[in-house]
Amino acid sequence: MDEWLTQAIPRQRFKADARFEERSPLSTLFATNPHRVTEEQWSAFEEAFTDVQVADIMPAWHLLPGQTIKRKELHDRYGGSRQGGMSKCAKSNNVLLFSDPKTGHQHGYFDKWAEDGTFHYTGDGQTGPQTFDSLGNASTRDHVSLGLALRLFEGSRGIVRYVGEFAVDPEQPYSWGEAPETGGGPLRPVIQFHLAPVGRSTQPASVPVGCGYREADESVAPSPAQLSPSDSDLVGRNLKAHRKLQNDLAKAAAARGLDVFSPGVADPDFDLGWRLTAAELTVCEVKSLTPANETRQLRTGIGQLLDYQDRLRNRAASVRAVLWVEREPSDSRWVALCERVGITLAWPGREDDVLV
C-alpha cells in the first residue's frame, strides 16, 4: 500500500449502489483475502476514492463575518461564476449569494429581513417566472442534502463584504412572491428563500448599521389563526397592525428630522431604527397586542431587543432599545420591567418618550 485515504468512506455508500446487489465483497469482509470484484464494482470504488481526494484539495473557508474581499479574488479561490447573484462553486462546497440593496431592485431583487426572523433572498432569474431549473435556485434549495454551505455577501461587484453562513429554514425553505423583471418589466413569480444565520453572526465595528427605510406593505390579506405561533405578529390581523404601527412610527421619526433606517443584510432583524445623534443608535421592535397575546408578545419583544443590543454593542457608542406596542399594556408592571433591563416601552401617543 503506497497511498492512504485521509477520511473513511461509509460502507453504506456501496451497499446502496446497484453494482453491489448480486455479488458483493461487502458481505465477506472477514473471509480470506483477496475479495474478487467486478469491473463495475471496481469503478464504484475508484469513484469514491476520487471524491475523497477532491474533497481533500478543496480550499478551507477563510473569511470571517464582516471581512471584505474583491469578488474576483473570491471566485479565484472558491470557484463559481463572477456574474449574477447566485453562484454554485465547482472548486469548493459552497454556494455564494450576493445581495446588493443599491442595485438589486433594478433587476427585481428585493432582499430583506422579514417578520419571521429569516432573511428573504430573491432567487435567480431576471426575466420570466423563476424556476428551480436554475442551478443556483436548485443548489440553494437542496444545499443541505448536497453538502453545500450558503455564504451570503453584501454587494455584488468589486469589493464585497462577507455577512456569514446561512441555511434555508427547514420548516419553510422558500415562498413565492411577485417582482418586476429587470429594467422595470412586467411582474412575474419569484422565489423568496427564507435564510437563517448559522453560527457566528456578530459583525465588527467597521460595518455600518442600517440602510434606507423600506416602508412595510400594509395590504395584508387575512389568514386563519395558527396553533401557538412563535410570533403572533405573523398572523392576519396582527401582521397588518404591526406594519401600520411600524410605518406610522417611521413617519413620525422622519417628520422630526431623524435618520430612519431598516436593517441591512449584515444587521440583526430589528423592525426599524433611527439616530438621535451620530453616536446614539436606536433599534426598535414593534408588536401588535390583543388580550390573548399580550404576555407572549411582550416577552418575545424584550428577548429580541436584548439580542439586538448585544449584537450591536461594538458597532455604536450607544445602543438604545425601544419596544413599540399597539396600546398601553393592561398590566403596568411591564413598563418597570422593561426599564430595569434598559428597554423603553411606549405606544402611540407617547412618541416623545422615544423620539426625543
mmCIF file of N, CA, C and O in Angstrom, residues 270-356:
data_model
loop_
_atom_site.group_PDB
_atom_site.id
_atom_site.type_symbol
_atom_site.label_atom_id
_atom_site.label_comp_id
_atom_site.label_asym_id
_atom_site.label_seq_id
_atom_site.Cartn_x
_atom_site.Cartn_y
_atom_site.Cartn_z
ATOM 1 N N PHE A 270 -34.090 43.770 13.453
ATOM 2 C CA PHE A 270 -34.992 44.708 14.118
ATOM 3 C C PHE A 270 -35.974 45.271 13.094
ATOM 4 O O PHE A 270 -35.772 45.164 11.880
ATOM 5 N N ASP A 271 -37.062 45.892 13.572
ATOM 6 C CA ASP A 271 -38.091 46.401 12.655
ATOM 7 C C ASP A 271 -37.685 47.726 12.007
ATOM 8 O O ASP A 271 -37.865 47.919 10.811
ATOM 9 N N LEU A 272 -37.177 48.639 12.792
ATOM 10 C CA LEU A 272 -36.672 49.910 12.263
ATOM 11 C C LEU A 272 -35.743 50.523 13.296
ATOM 12 O O LEU A 272 -35.688 50.078 14.452
ATOM 13 N N GLY A 273 -35.025 51.536 12.869
ATOM 14 C CA GLY A 273 -34.119 52.226 13.779
ATOM 15 C C GLY A 273 -33.970 53.673 13.386
ATOM 16 O O GLY A 273 -34.414 54.093 12.307
ATOM 17 N N TRP A 274 -33.368 54.451 14.257
ATOM 18 C CA TRP A 274 -33.090 55.852 13.954
ATOM 19 C C TRP A 274 -31.922 56.323 14.813
ATOM 20 O O TRP A 274 -31.517 55.653 15.763
ATOM 21 N N ARG A 275 -31.384 57.473 14.457
ATOM 22 C CA ARG A 275 -30.268 58.063 15.192
ATOM 23 C C ARG A 275 -30.685 59.429 15.730
ATOM 24 O O ARG A 275 -31.059 60.317 14.958
ATOM 25 N N LEU A 276 -30.629 59.570 17.054
ATOM 26 C CA LEU A 276 -30.876 60.870 17.665
ATOM 27 C C LEU A 276 -29.647 61.754 17.518
ATOM 28 O O LEU A 276 -29.752 62.965 17.323
ATOM 29 N N THR A 277 -28.465 61.132 17.622
ATOM 30 C CA THR A 277 -27.190 61.806 17.372
ATOM 31 C C THR A 277 -26.322 60.828 16.587
ATOM 32 O O THR A 277 -26.669 59.655 16.425
ATOM 33 N N ALA A 278 -25.195 61.299 16.130
ATOM 34 C CA ALA A 278 -24.297 60.432 15.371
ATOM 35 C C ALA A 278 -23.800 59.270 16.211
ATOM 36 O O ALA A 278 -23.506 58.188 15.683
ATOM 37 N N ALA A 279 -23.720 59.465 17.527
ATOM 38 C CA ALA A 279 -23.170 58.421 18.400
ATOM 39 C C ALA A 279 -24.232 57.514 18.994
ATOM 40 O O ALA A 279 -23.920 56.437 19.489
ATOM 41 N N GLU A 280 -25.503 57.946 18.970
ATOM 42 C CA GLU A 280 -26.556 57.168 19.629
ATOM 43 C C GLU A 280 -27.446 56.480 18.606
ATOM 44 O O GLU A 280 -28.109 57.125 17.789
ATOM 45 N N LEU A 281 -27.466 55.179 18.663
ATOM 46 C CA LEU A 281 -28.249 54.345 17.758
ATOM 47 C C LEU A 281 -29.473 53.816 18.502
ATOM 48 O O LEU A 281 -29.350 53.325 19.629
ATOM 49 N N THR A 282 -30.646 53.921 17.908
ATOM 50 C CA THR A 282 -31.860 53.356 18.492
ATOM 51 C C THR A 282 -32.392 52.253 17.581
ATOM 52 O O THR A 282 -32.537 52.453 16.381
ATOM 53 N N VAL A 283 -32.652 51.079 18.164
ATOM 54 C CA VAL A 283 -33.283 49.995 17.415
ATOM 55 C C VAL A 283 -34.634 49.712 18.059
ATOM 56 O O VAL A 283 -34.773 49.756 19.287
ATOM 57 N N CYS A 284 -35.612 49.425 17.217
ATOM 58 C CA CYS A 284 -36.986 49.314 17.689
ATOM 59 C C CYS A 284 -37.614 48.000 17.234
ATOM 60 O O CYS A 284 -37.470 47.609 16.063
ATOM 61 N N GLU A 285 -38.301 47.350 18.137
ATOM 62 C CA GLU A 285 -39.109 46.175 17.826
ATOM 63 C C GLU A 285 -40.574 46.572 18.008
ATOM 64 O O GLU A 285 -40.950 47.163 19.027
ATOM 65 N N VAL A 286 -41.399 46.260 17.013
ATOM 66 C CA VAL A 286 -42.812 46.636 17.022
ATOM 67 C C VAL A 286 -43.647 45.389 17.304
ATOM 68 O O VAL A 286 -43.391 44.320 16.737
ATOM 69 N N LYS A 287 -44.666 45.523 18.162
ATOM 70 C CA LYS A 287 -45.536 44.405 18.483
ATOM 71 C C LYS A 287 -47.001 44.844 18.522
ATOM 72 O O LYS A 287 -47.337 45.841 19.166
ATOM 73 N N SER A 288 -47.849 44.096 17.834
ATOM 74 C CA SER A 288 -49.287 44.272 17.999
ATOM 75 C C SER A 288 -49.690 43.610 19.312
ATOM 76 O O SER A 288 -49.012 42.702 19.796
ATOM 77 N N LEU A 289 -50.796 44.064 19.904
ATOM 78 C CA LEU A 289 -51.260 43.489 21.166
ATOM 79 C C LEU A 289 -52.755 43.215 21.117
ATOM 80 O O LEU A 289 -53.537 44.055 20.649
ATOM 81 N N THR A 290 -53.138 42.053 21.578
ATOM 82 C CA THR A 290 -54.537 41.713 21.826
ATOM 83 C C THR A 290 -54.601 41.145 23.241
ATOM 84 O O THR A 290 -53.573 40.752 23.807
ATOM 85 N N PRO A 291 -55.781 41.074 23.854
ATOM 86 C CA PRO A 291 -55.865 40.487 25.198
ATOM 87 C C PRO A 291 -55.299 39.073 25.266
ATOM 88 O O PRO A 291 -54.719 38.676 26.283
ATOM 89 N N ALA A 292 -55.422 38.328 24.168
ATOM 90 C CA ALA A 292 -54.982 36.928 24.192
ATOM 91 C C ALA A 292 -53.467 36.775 24.048
ATOM 92 O O ALA A 292 -52.889 35.812 24.548
ATOM 93 N N ASN A 293 -52.829 37.715 23.349
ATOM 94 C CA ASN A 293 -51.395 37.510 23.066
ATOM 95 C C ASN A 293 -50.475 38.486 23.791
ATOM 96 O O ASN A 293 -49.261 38.464 23.581
ATOM 97 N N GLU A 294 -51.019 39.344 24.634
ATOM 98 C CA GLU A 294 -50.223 40.433 25.217
ATOM 99 C C GLU A 294 -48.965 39.938 25.925
ATOM 100 O O GLU A 294 -47.858 40.415 25.656
ATOM 101 N N THR A 295 -49.102 38.972 26.817
ATOM 102 C CA THR A 295 -47.941 38.498 27.575
ATOM 103 C C THR A 295 -46.890 37.886 26.657
ATOM 104 O O THR A 295 -45.695 38.171 26.768
ATOM 105 N N ARG A 296 -47.328 37.064 25.722
ATOM 106 C CA ARG A 296 -46.386 36.412 24.810
ATOM 107 C C ARG A 296 -45.662 37.439 23.951
ATOM 108 O O ARG A 296 -44.443 37.345 23.743
ATOM 109 N N GLN A 297 -46.380 38.440 23.458
ATOM 110 C CA GLN A 297 -45.774 39.454 22.600
ATOM 111 C C GLN A 297 -44.744 40.281 23.351
ATOM 112 O O GLN A 297 -43.654 40.571 22.821
ATOM 113 N N LEU A 298 -45.056 40.670 24.578
ATOM 114 C CA LEU A 298 -44.117 41.474 25.352
ATOM 115 C C LEU A 298 -42.870 40.664 25.708
ATOM 116 O O LEU A 298 -41.746 41.163 25.620
ATOM 117 N N ARG A 299 -43.052 39.409 26.096
ATOM 118 C CA ARG A 299 -41.895 38.558 26.380
ATOM 119 C C ARG A 299 -41.007 38.406 25.152
ATOM 120 O O ARG A 299 -39.775 38.504 25.225
ATOM 121 N N THR A 300 -41.644 38.162 24.009
ATOM 122 C CA THR A 300 -40.887 37.981 22.769
ATOM 123 C C THR A 300 -40.112 39.245 22.409
ATOM 124 O O THR A 300 -38.926 39.195 22.071
ATOM 125 N N GLY A 301 -40.791 40.393 22.486
ATOM 126 C CA GLY A 301 -40.147 41.648 22.131
ATOM 127 C C GLY A 301 -38.958 41.978 23.014
ATOM 128 O O GLY A 301 -37.911 42.447 22.536
ATOM 129 N N ILE A 302 -39.069 41.735 24.316
ATOM 130 C CA ILE A 302 -37.956 42.002 25.238
ATOM 131 C C ILE A 302 -36.758 41.128 24.886
ATOM 132 O O ILE A 302 -35.618 41.599 24.822
ATOM 133 N N GLY A 303 -37.006 39.839 24.640
ATOM 134 C CA GLY A 303 -35.905 38.941 24.286
ATOM 135 C C GLY A 303 -35.221 39.349 22.998
ATOM 136 O O GLY A 303 -33.981 39.314 22.894
ATOM 137 N N GLN A 304 -36.011 39.748 22.007
ATOM 138 C CA GLN A 304 -35.425 40.168 20.730
ATOM 139 C C GLN A 304 -34.550 41.401 20.901
ATOM 140 O O GLN A 304 -33.438 41.465 20.365
ATOM 141 N N LEU A 305 -35.025 42.380 21.657
ATOM 142 C CA LEU A 305 -34.269 43.620 21.820
ATOM 143 C C LEU A 305 -32.967 43.405 22.588
ATOM 144 O O LEU A 305 -31.941 44.012 22.268
ATOM 145 N N LEU A 306 -32.990 42.541 23.596
ATOM 146 C CA LEU A 306 -31.749 42.249 24.313
ATOM 147 C C LEU A 306 -30.729 41.605 23.384
ATOM 148 O O LEU A 306 -29.527 41.880 23.472
ATOM 149 N N ASP A 307 -31.202 40.770 22.481
ATOM 150 C CA ASP A 307 -30.311 40.153 21.498
ATOM 151 C C ASP A 307 -29.747 41.210 20.545
ATOM 152 O O ASP A 307 -28.543 41.226 20.248
ATOM 153 N N TYR A 308 -30.606 42.117 20.058
ATOM 154 C CA TYR A 308 -30.141 43.165 19.141
ATOM 155 C C TYR A 308 -29.086 44.042 19.809
ATOM 156 O O TYR A 308 -28.050 44.367 19.204
ATOM 157 N N GLN A 309 -29.343 44.454 21.043
ATOM 158 C CA GLN A 309 -28.379 45.289 21.754
ATOM 159 C C GLN A 309 -27.029 44.596 21.876
ATOM 160 O O GLN A 309 -25.982 45.209 21.670
ATOM 161 N N ASP A 310 -27.062 43.330 22.225
ATOM 162 C CA ASP A 310 -25.811 42.602 22.416
ATOM 163 C C ASP A 310 -25.031 42.483 21.114
ATOM 164 O O ASP A 310 -23.809 42.628 21.089
ATOM 165 N N ARG A 311 -25.730 42.239 20.006
ATOM 166 C CA ARG A 311 -25.064 42.046 18.725
ATOM 167 C C ARG A 311 -24.571 43.353 18.118
ATOM 168 O O ARG A 311 -23.699 43.347 17.244
ATOM 169 N N LEU A 312 -25.116 44.483 18.571
ATOM 170 C CA LEU A 312 -24.729 45.777 18.001
ATOM 171 C C LEU A 312 -23.833 46.590 18.922
ATOM 172 O O LEU A 312 -23.401 47.688 18.554
ATOM 173 N N ARG A 313 -23.551 46.072 20.099
ATOM 174 C CA ARG A 313 -22.863 46.880 21.108
ATOM 175 C C ARG A 313 -21.490 47.359 20.659
ATOM 176 O O ARG A 313 -21.022 48.404 21.106
ATOM 177 N N ASN A 314 -20.806 46.599 19.773
ATOM 178 C CA ASN A 314 -19.470 47.027 19.340
ATOM 179 C C ASN A 314 -19.523 47.843 18.050
ATOM 180 O O ASN A 314 -18.481 48.206 17.508
ATOM 181 N N ARG A 315 -20.732 48.127 17.552
ATOM 182 C CA ARG A 315 -20.842 48.874 16.296
ATOM 183 C C ARG A 315 -21.408 50.274 16.493
ATOM 184 O O ARG A 315 -21.653 50.981 15.506
ATOM 185 N N ALA A 316 -21.656 50.659 17.728
ATOM 186 C CA ALA A 316 -22.138 52.010 18.027
ATOM 187 C C ALA A 316 -21.724 52.368 19.443
ATOM 188 O O ALA A 316 -21.609 51.494 20.306
ATOM 189 N N ALA A 317 -21.511 53.645 19.672
ATOM 190 C CA ALA A 317 -21.105 54.091 21.005
ATOM 191 C C ALA A 317 -22.199 53.829 22.021
ATOM 192 O O ALA A 317 -21.939 53.515 23.184
ATOM 193 N N SER A 318 -23.466 53.958 21.576
ATOM 194 C CA SER A 318 -24.611 53.723 22.457
ATOM 195 C C SER A 318 -25.735 53.090 21.653
ATOM 196 O O SER A 318 -26.036 53.544 20.542
ATOM 197 N N VAL A 319 -26.342 52.029 22.190
ATOM 198 C CA VAL A 319 -27.458 51.360 21.516
ATOM 199 C C VAL A 319 -28.673 51.410 22.432
ATOM 200 O O VAL A 319 -28.688 50.792 23.505
ATOM 201 N N ARG A 320 -29.666 52.158 22.013
ATOM 202 C CA ARG A 320 -30.901 52.293 22.787
ATOM 203 C C ARG A 320 -31.942 51.346 22.209
ATOM 204 O O ARG A 320 -32.072 51.225 20.990
ATOM 205 N N ALA A 321 -32.713 50.679 23.085
ATOM 206 C CA ALA A 321 -33.717 49.708 22.643
ATOM 207 C C ALA A 321 -35.119 50.228 22.955
ATOM 208 O O ALA A 321 -35.399 50.673 24.074
ATOM 209 N N VAL A 322 -36.000 50.153 21.958
ATOM 210 C CA VAL A 322 -37.390 50.615 22.107
ATOM 211 C C VAL A 322 -38.332 49.482 21.734
ATOM 212 O O VAL A 322 -38.201 48.869 20.668
ATOM 213 N N LEU A 323 -39.299 49.215 22.619
ATOM 214 C CA LEU A 323 -40.370 48.265 22.335
ATOM 215 C C LEU A 323 -41.637 49.079 22.116
ATOM 216 O O LEU A 323 -42.195 49.658 23.053
ATOM 217 N N TRP A 324 -42.075 49.147 20.867
ATOM 218 C CA TRP A 324 -43.220 49.978 20.484
ATOM 219 C C TRP A 324 -44.428 49.058 20.287
ATOM 220 O O TRP A 324 -44.403 48.188 19.430
ATOM 221 N N VAL A 325 -45.463 49.246 21.102
ATOM 222 C CA VAL A 325 -46.609 48.337 21.080
ATOM 223 C C VAL A 325 -47.877 49.077 20.677
ATOM 224 O O VAL A 325 -47.933 50.309 20.666
ATOM 225 N N GLU A 326 -48.896 48.311 20.363
ATOM 226 C CA GLU A 326 -50.128 48.845 19.784
ATOM 227 C C GLU A 326 -50.906 49.720 20.762
ATOM 228 O O GLU A 326 -51.579 50.674 20.350
ATOM 229 N N ARG A 327 -50.836 49.399 22.046
ATOM 230 C CA ARG A 327 -51.581 50.147 23.070
ATOM 231 C C ARG A 327 -50.873 49.965 24.414
ATOM 232 O O ARG A 327 -49.931 49.174 24.528
ATOM 233 N N GLU A 328 -51.343 50.687 25.405
ATOM 234 C CA GLU A 328 -50.780 50.537 26.744
ATOM 235 C C GLU A 328 -51.082 49.136 27.275
ATOM 236 O O GLU A 328 -52.229 48.671 27.202
ATOM 237 N N PRO A 329 -50.078 48.428 27.785
ATOM 238 C CA PRO A 329 -50.332 47.085 28.324
ATOM 239 C C PRO A 329 -51.319 47.132 29.490
ATOM 240 O O PRO A 329 -51.363 48.103 30.254
ATOM 241 N N SER A 330 -52.109 46.086 29.628
ATOM 242 C CA SER A 330 -53.105 46.045 30.704
ATOM 243 C C SER A 330 -52.461 45.913 32.071
ATOM 244 O O SER A 330 -53.059 46.288 33.079
ATOM 245 N N ASP A 331 -51.258 45.382 32.122
ATOM 246 C CA ASP A 331 -50.524 45.238 33.383
ATOM 247 C C ASP A 331 -49.361 46.231 33.377
ATOM 248 O O ASP A 331 -48.425 46.114 32.574
ATOM 249 N N SER A 332 -49.397 47.194 34.274
ATOM 250 C CA SER A 332 -48.399 48.273 34.277
ATOM 251 C C SER A 332 -47.000 47.787 34.652
ATOM 252 O O SER A 332 -46.023 48.513 34.454
ATOM 253 N N ARG A 333 -46.857 46.568 35.204
ATOM 254 C CA ARG A 333 -45.537 46.087 35.608
ATOM 255 C C ARG A 333 -44.578 45.977 34.431
ATOM 256 O O ARG A 333 -43.359 46.006 34.605
ATOM 257 N N TRP A 334 -45.103 45.865 33.209
ATOM 258 C CA TRP A 334 -44.239 45.697 32.042
ATOM 259 C C TRP A 334 -43.373 46.935 31.811
ATOM 260 O O TRP A 334 -42.239 46.825 31.334
ATOM 261 N N VAL A 335 -43.898 48.126 32.125
ATOM 262 C CA VAL A 335 -43.115 49.350 31.930
ATOM 263 C C VAL A 335 -41.885 49.336 32.829
ATOM 264 O O VAL A 335 -40.759 49.605 32.391
ATOM 265 N N ALA A 336 -42.078 48.978 34.103
ATOM 266 C CA ALA A 336 -40.957 48.947 35.050
ATOM 267 C C ALA A 336 -39.994 47.819 34.709
ATOM 268 O O ALA A 336 -38.769 47.972 34.832
ATOM 269 N N LEU A 337 -40.526 46.670 34.280
ATOM 270 C CA LEU A 337 -39.664 45.547 33.917
ATOM 271 C C LEU A 337 -38.742 45.930 32.763
ATOM 272 O O LEU A 337 -37.535 45.663 32.797
ATOM 273 N N CYS A 338 -39.322 46.557 31.734
ATOM 274 C CA CYS A 338 -38.513 46.988 30.586
ATOM 275 C C CYS A 338 -37.462 48.006 31.009
ATOM 276 O O CYS A 338 -36.306 47.943 30.566
ATOM 277 N N GLU A 339 -37.841 48.925 31.889
ATOM 278 C CA GLU A 339 -36.890 49.946 32.335
ATOM 279 C C GLU A 339 -35.710 49.305 33.051
ATOM 280 O O GLU A 339 -34.561 49.736 32.888
ATOM 281 N N ARG A 340 -35.972 48.250 33.846
ATOM 282 C CA ARG A 340 -34.898 47.592 34.588
ATOM 283 C C ARG A 340 -33.869 46.943 33.673
ATOM 284 O O ARG A 340 -32.696 46.833 34.030
ATOM 285 N N VAL A 341 -34.300 46.488 32.501
ATOM 286 C CA VAL A 341 -33.360 45.827 31.583
ATOM 287 C C VAL A 341 -32.899 46.759 30.473
ATOM 288 O O VAL A 341 -32.306 46.318 29.482
ATOM 289 N N GLY A 342 -33.179 48.064 30.608
ATOM 290 C CA GLY A 342 -32.660 49.036 29.651
ATOM 291 C C GLY A 342 -33.455 49.176 28.379
ATOM 292 O O GLY A 342 -32.905 49.560 27.336
ATOM 293 N N ILE A 343 -34.756 48.882 28.432
ATOM 294 C CA ILE A 343 -35.627 48.993 27.259
ATOM 295 C C ILE A 343 -36.701 50.032 27.538
ATOM 296 O O ILE A 343 -37.285 50.059 28.632
ATOM 297 N N THR A 344 -36.987 50.890 26.559
ATOM 298 C CA THR A 344 -38.075 51.860 26.674
ATOM 299 C C THR A 344 -39.326 51.266 26.051
ATOM 300 O O THR A 344 -39.337 50.926 24.864
ATOM 301 N N LEU A 345 -40.380 51.103 26.865
ATOM 302 C CA LEU A 345 -41.662 50.584 26.388
ATOM 303 C C LEU A 345 -42.598 51.761 26.154
ATOM 304 O O LEU A 345 -42.824 52.582 27.055
ATOM 305 N N ALA A 346 -43.163 51.879 24.950
ATOM 306 C CA ALA A 346 -44.031 53.009 24.619
ATOM 307 C C ALA A 346 -45.049 52.572 23.575
ATOM 308 O O ALA A 346 -44.954 51.490 22.988
ATOM 309 N N TRP A 347 -46.019 53.457 23.296
ATOM 310 C CA TRP A 347 -47.118 53.146 22.379
ATOM 311 C C TRP A 347 -47.610 54.453 21.759
ATOM 312 O O TRP A 347 -47.185 55.547 22.168
ATOM 313 N N PRO A 348 -48.482 54.397 20.729
ATOM 314 C CA PRO A 348 -48.954 55.615 20.056
ATOM 315 C C PRO A 348 -49.489 56.634 21.062
ATOM 316 O O PRO A 348 -50.238 56.301 21.984
ATOM 317 N N GLY A 349 -49.064 57.882 20.872
ATOM 318 C CA GLY A 349 -49.382 58.946 21.806
ATOM 319 C C GLY A 349 -48.223 59.277 22.716
ATOM 320 O O GLY A 349 -48.234 60.312 23.394
ATOM 321 N N ARG A 350 -47.215 58.393 22.737
ATOM 322 C CA ARG A 350 -46.036 58.630 23.582
ATOM 323 C C ARG A 350 -44.767 58.683 22.726
ATOM 324 O O ARG A 350 -43.696 58.221 23.118
ATOM 325 N N GLU A 351 -44.901 59.275 21.568
ATOM 326 C CA GLU A 351 -43.749 59.380 20.664
ATOM 327 C C GLU A 351 -42.605 60.188 21.288
ATOM 328 O O GLU A 351 -41.433 59.894 21.020
ATOM 329 N N ASP A 352 -42.952 61.169 22.123
ATOM 330 C CA ASP A 352 -41.890 61.971 22.737
ATOM 331 C C ASP A 352 -40.990 61.138 23.633
ATOM 332 O O ASP A 352 -39.824 61.500 23.876
ATOM 333 N N ASP A 353 -41.487 60.027 24.131
ATOM 334 C CA ASP A 353 -40.680 59.165 25.010
ATOM 335 C C ASP A 353 -39.521 58.504 24.266
ATOM 336 O O ASP A 353 -38.534 58.122 24.888
ATOM 337 N N VAL A 354 -39.679 58.356 22.950
ATOM 338 C CA VAL A 354 -38.675 57.608 22.207
ATOM 339 C C VAL A 354 -37.991 58.406 21.102
ATOM 340 O O VAL A 354 -36.929 58.023 20.612
ATOM 341 N N LEU A 355 -38.592 59.541 20.702
ATOM 342 C CA LEU A 355 -38.053 60.308 19.584
ATOM 343 C C LEU A 355 -37.359 61.597 20.012
ATOM 344 O O LEU A 355 -36.989 62.401 19.158
ATOM 345 N N VAL A 356 -37.201 61.780 21.287
ATOM 346 C CA VAL A 356 -36.545 62.997 21.797
ATOM 347 C C VAL A 356 -35.299 62.581 22.584
ATOM 348 O O VAL A 356 -35.339 61.626 23.349
#
